Short mmCIF file of C-alpha atoms in Angstrom, two decimals:
data_model
loop_
_atom_site.label_atom_id
_atom_site.label_comp_id
_atom_site.label_asym_id
_atom_site.label_seq_id
_atom_site.Cartn_x
_atom_site.Cartn_y
_atom_site.Cartn_z
CA MET A 1 0.04 -0.27 -0.43
CA LEU A 2 2.51 2.67 0.80
CA PHE A 3 4.26 1.94 -2.29
CA ILE A 4 0.38 3.02 -4.29
CA VAL A 5 1.10 6.20 -2.41
CA ALA A 6 4.81 6.57 -3.47
CA ALA A 7 4.11 5.56 -7.13
CA LEU A 8 0.86 8.00 -6.80
CA LEU A 9 3.00 10.95 -5.51
CA LEU A 10 5.75 10.13 -7.83
CA LEU A 11 3.53 10.83 -10.91
CA GLY A 12 1.17 13.39 -9.15
CA VAL A 13 5.27 15.90 -9.30
CA LEU A 14 5.39 14.92 -12.60
CA LEU A 15 2.08 14.75 -14.44
CA GLY A 16 -0.52 16.55 -12.01
CA THR A 17 -1.59 19.28 -9.92
CA VAL A 18 1.15 18.88 -7.21
CA ALA A 19 3.56 19.55 -9.88
CA HIS A 20 2.22 23.25 -8.98
CA ALA A 21 2.51 22.86 -5.45
CA PRO A 22 6.26 23.25 -3.77
CA LEU A 23 8.02 19.90 -2.94
CA THR A 24 8.25 20.52 0.66
CA PHE A 25 4.74 20.69 0.42
CA SER A 26 4.34 17.61 -1.66
CA VAL A 27 6.82 15.64 1.02
CA ALA A 28 4.42 16.78 3.51
CA ALA A 29 1.14 14.91 2.53
CA GLY A 30 2.39 12.38 1.33
CA VAL A 31 4.17 11.25 4.81
CA VAL A 32 0.52 12.54 6.08
CA ILE A 33 -1.42 10.45 3.91
CA ALA A 34 1.17 7.70 4.22
CA ALA A 35 0.28 7.69 7.59
CA TRP A 36 -2.98 7.57 7.81
CA LEU A 37 -2.79 4.64 5.69
CA GLY A 38 -1.34 2.37 8.04
CA ILE A 39 -3.35 3.49 11.13
CA PHE A 40 -6.06 2.58 9.30
CA ALA A 41 -4.39 -0.28 7.88
CA ILE A 42 -3.31 -1.25 11.61
CA ARG A 43 -6.72 -0.97 13.37
CA GLU A 44 -8.33 -2.66 10.47
CA ARG A 45 -5.62 -6.03 11.39
CA HIS A 46 -6.73 -5.26 15.13
CA SER A 47 -10.73 -5.52 15.07
CA ARG A 48 -10.35 -8.60 13.05
CA ARG A 49 -8.80 -10.27 14.66
CA ARG A 50 -10.55 -9.76 17.63
CA HIS A 51 -13.56 -9.51 15.65
CA THR A 52 -12.57 -13.62 14.80
CA GLN A 53 -11.71 -14.30 17.88
CA ALA A 54 -15.35 -13.39 19.56
CA HIS A 55 -16.70 -16.17 16.94
#
């Protein structure tokens, strides 16, 4: 999943509207999105483990 975020950020820097934003902003936004996706993945994995143990 983090590979997808990195690929989309790179594609955005090369072709999209991210190219018009400063590089530091683009990197910061990529880090925030990657952290959010990481937290989401951890929470989903943890909730599925708890759900399968209950049944």
